[in-house]
mmCIF file of C-alpha atoms in Angstrom:
data_model
loop_
_atom_site.group_PDB
_atom_site.id
_atom_site.type_symbol
_atom_site.label_atom_id
_atom_site.label_comp_id
_atom_site.label_asym_id
_atom_site.label_seq_id
_atom_site.Cartn_x
_atom_site.Cartn_y
_atom_site.Cartn_z
ATOM 1 C CA THR M 179 -5.724 -6.477 15.062
ATOM 2 C CA PRO M 180 -7.625 -8.659 12.612
ATOM 3 C CA PHE M 181 -5.897 -10.057 9.517
ATOM 4 C CA VAL M 182 -9.171 -10.374 7.587
ATOM 5 C CA THR M 183 -12.281 -8.190 7.475
ATOM 6 C CA THR M 184 -14.065 -8.738 10.793
ATOM 7 C CA VAL M 185 -17.372 -7.625 12.340
ATOM 8 C CA TYR M 186 -17.303 -6.838 16.063
ATOM 9 C CA THR M 187 -20.634 -6.778 17.920
ATOM 10 C CA VAL M 188 -21.276 -5.511 21.449
ATOM 11 C CA THR M 189 -24.497 -6.094 23.373
ATOM 12 C CA VAL M 190 -25.130 -4.110 26.567
ATOM 13 C CA THR M 191 -27.840 -4.846 29.144
ATOM 14 C CA ASP M 192 -28.618 -2.296 31.873
ATOM 15 C CA ALA M 193 -29.960 -2.911 35.394
ATOM 16 C CA ASN M 194 -33.552 -2.725 34.092
ATOM 17 C CA GLY M 195 -32.982 -5.461 31.533
ATOM 18 C CA CYS M 196 -32.935 -3.078 28.549
ATOM 19 C CA ARG M 197 -30.585 -4.254 25.815
ATOM 20 C CA ASP M 198 -28.883 -2.535 22.938
ATOM 21 C CA THR M 199 -26.519 -3.874 20.312
ATOM 22 C CA ALA M 200 -23.984 -2.107 18.132
ATOM 23 C CA SER M 201 -21.680 -3.477 15.459
ATOM 24 C CA VAL M 202 -18.637 -2.198 13.628
ATOM 25 C CA THR M 203 -16.904 -3.712 10.615
ATOM 26 C CA ILE M 204 -13.116 -3.496 10.391
ATOM 27 C CA ASN M 205 -12.097 -3.790 6.736
ATOM 28 C CA VAL M 206 -8.649 -5.230 6.083
ATOM 29 C CA ASP M 207 -7.206 -4.476 2.665
ATOM 30 C CA PRO M 208 -4.924 -7.022 0.997
ATOM 31 C CA LEU M 209 -1.184 -6.482 1.285
ATOM 32 C CA PRO M 210 0.199 -4.358 -1.527
ATOM 33 C CA ARG M 211 2.117 -6.074 -4.310
ATOM 34 C CA ILE M 212 4.999 -4.468 -6.144
ATOM 35 C CA ASP M 213 6.815 -5.823 -9.187
ATOM 36 C CA SER M 214 9.930 -4.347 -10.753
ATOM 37 C CA ILE M 215 9.370 -4.260 -14.508
ATOM 38 C CA ARG M 216 12.478 -2.606 -15.876
ATOM 39 C CA THR M 217 15.668 -0.995 -14.597
ATOM 40 C CA THR M 218 17.396 1.605 -16.774
ATOM 41 C CA CYS M 219 20.789 3.232 -16.119
ATOM 42 C CA SER M 220 21.317 6.886 -16.998
ATOM 43 C CA GLN M 221 23.716 7.759 -19.821
ATOM 44 C CA ASP M 222 26.330 9.015 -17.356
ATOM 45 C CA LEU M 223 25.911 5.809 -15.267
ATOM 46 C CA MET M 224 25.467 7.915 -12.109
ATOM 47 C CA THR M 225 21.766 7.153 -11.550
ATOM 48 C CA TYR M 226 19.172 4.635 -12.614
ATOM 49 C CA SER M 227 15.393 4.363 -12.886
ATOM 50 C CA VAL M 228 13.053 1.532 -11.960
ATOM 51 C CA ARG M 229 9.594 1.010 -13.460
ATOM 52 C CA VAL M 230 7.266 -0.718 -10.997
ATOM 53 C CA VAL M 231 3.692 -2.005 -11.087
ATOM 54 C CA THR M 232 1.651 -2.304 -7.895
ATOM 55 C CA ASN M 233 -1.895 -2.927 -6.726
ATOM 56 C CA GLY M 234 -1.401 -0.074 -4.241
ATOM 57 C CA ASN M 235 -2.481 3.526 -4.716
ATOM 58 C CA THR M 236 0.838 5.175 -3.935
ATOM 59 C CA VAL M 237 4.544 4.425 -4.051
ATOM 60 C CA THR M 238 7.083 6.210 -1.872
ATOM 61 C CA SER M 239 10.845 5.997 -1.976
ATOM 62 C CA ASN M 240 13.521 7.387 0.310
ATOM 63 C CA VAL M 241 15.747 7.940 -2.750
ATOM 64 C CA GLY M 242 14.987 9.239 -6.229
ATOM 65 C CA THR M 243 11.821 10.786 -7.587
ATOM 66 C CA VAL M 244 8.511 8.897 -7.861
ATOM 67 C CA THR M 245 6.249 9.623 -10.849
ATOM 68 C CA SER M 246 2.832 8.021 -11.303
ATOM 69 C CA LEU M 247 1.986 6.912 -14.841
ATOM 70 C CA GLY M 248 -1.532 5.880 -13.781
ATOM 71 C CA GLY M 249 -3.100 2.467 -13.408
ATOM 72 C CA GLY M 250 -0.688 1.384 -10.666
ATOM 73 C CA VAL M 251 2.420 2.015 -12.799
ATOM 74 C CA PHE M 252 5.176 4.201 -11.334
ATOM 75 C CA ILE M 253 8.695 5.279 -12.285
ATOM 76 C CA ILE M 254 11.286 5.849 -9.563
ATOM 77 C CA SER M 255 14.027 7.902 -11.243
ATOM 78 C CA ASP M 256 17.297 9.574 -10.303
ATOM 79 C CA ILE M 257 18.262 6.776 -7.900
ATOM 80 C CA PRO M 258 21.960 7.254 -7.107
ATOM 81 C CA ILE M 259 24.283 4.384 -7.896
ATOM 82 C CA SER M 260 26.466 3.764 -4.876
#
């Protein structure tokens, strides 16, 4: 597995000396970045929300509800306080 974008090239020669070459480029995207901007507790202090900014296209969470605000900004809300 390459860590940077890499071109792989294969050259095949048959018994008659005929050659063919094929190449494939494996693009490696940069690691996503995520920054917590603001944490807000609910009025009943039972849940909280986190506003995050990322260079990724999606944010998933195993708790709460994720809402995209566009431009890499997301709100994860209804996170239980435990």
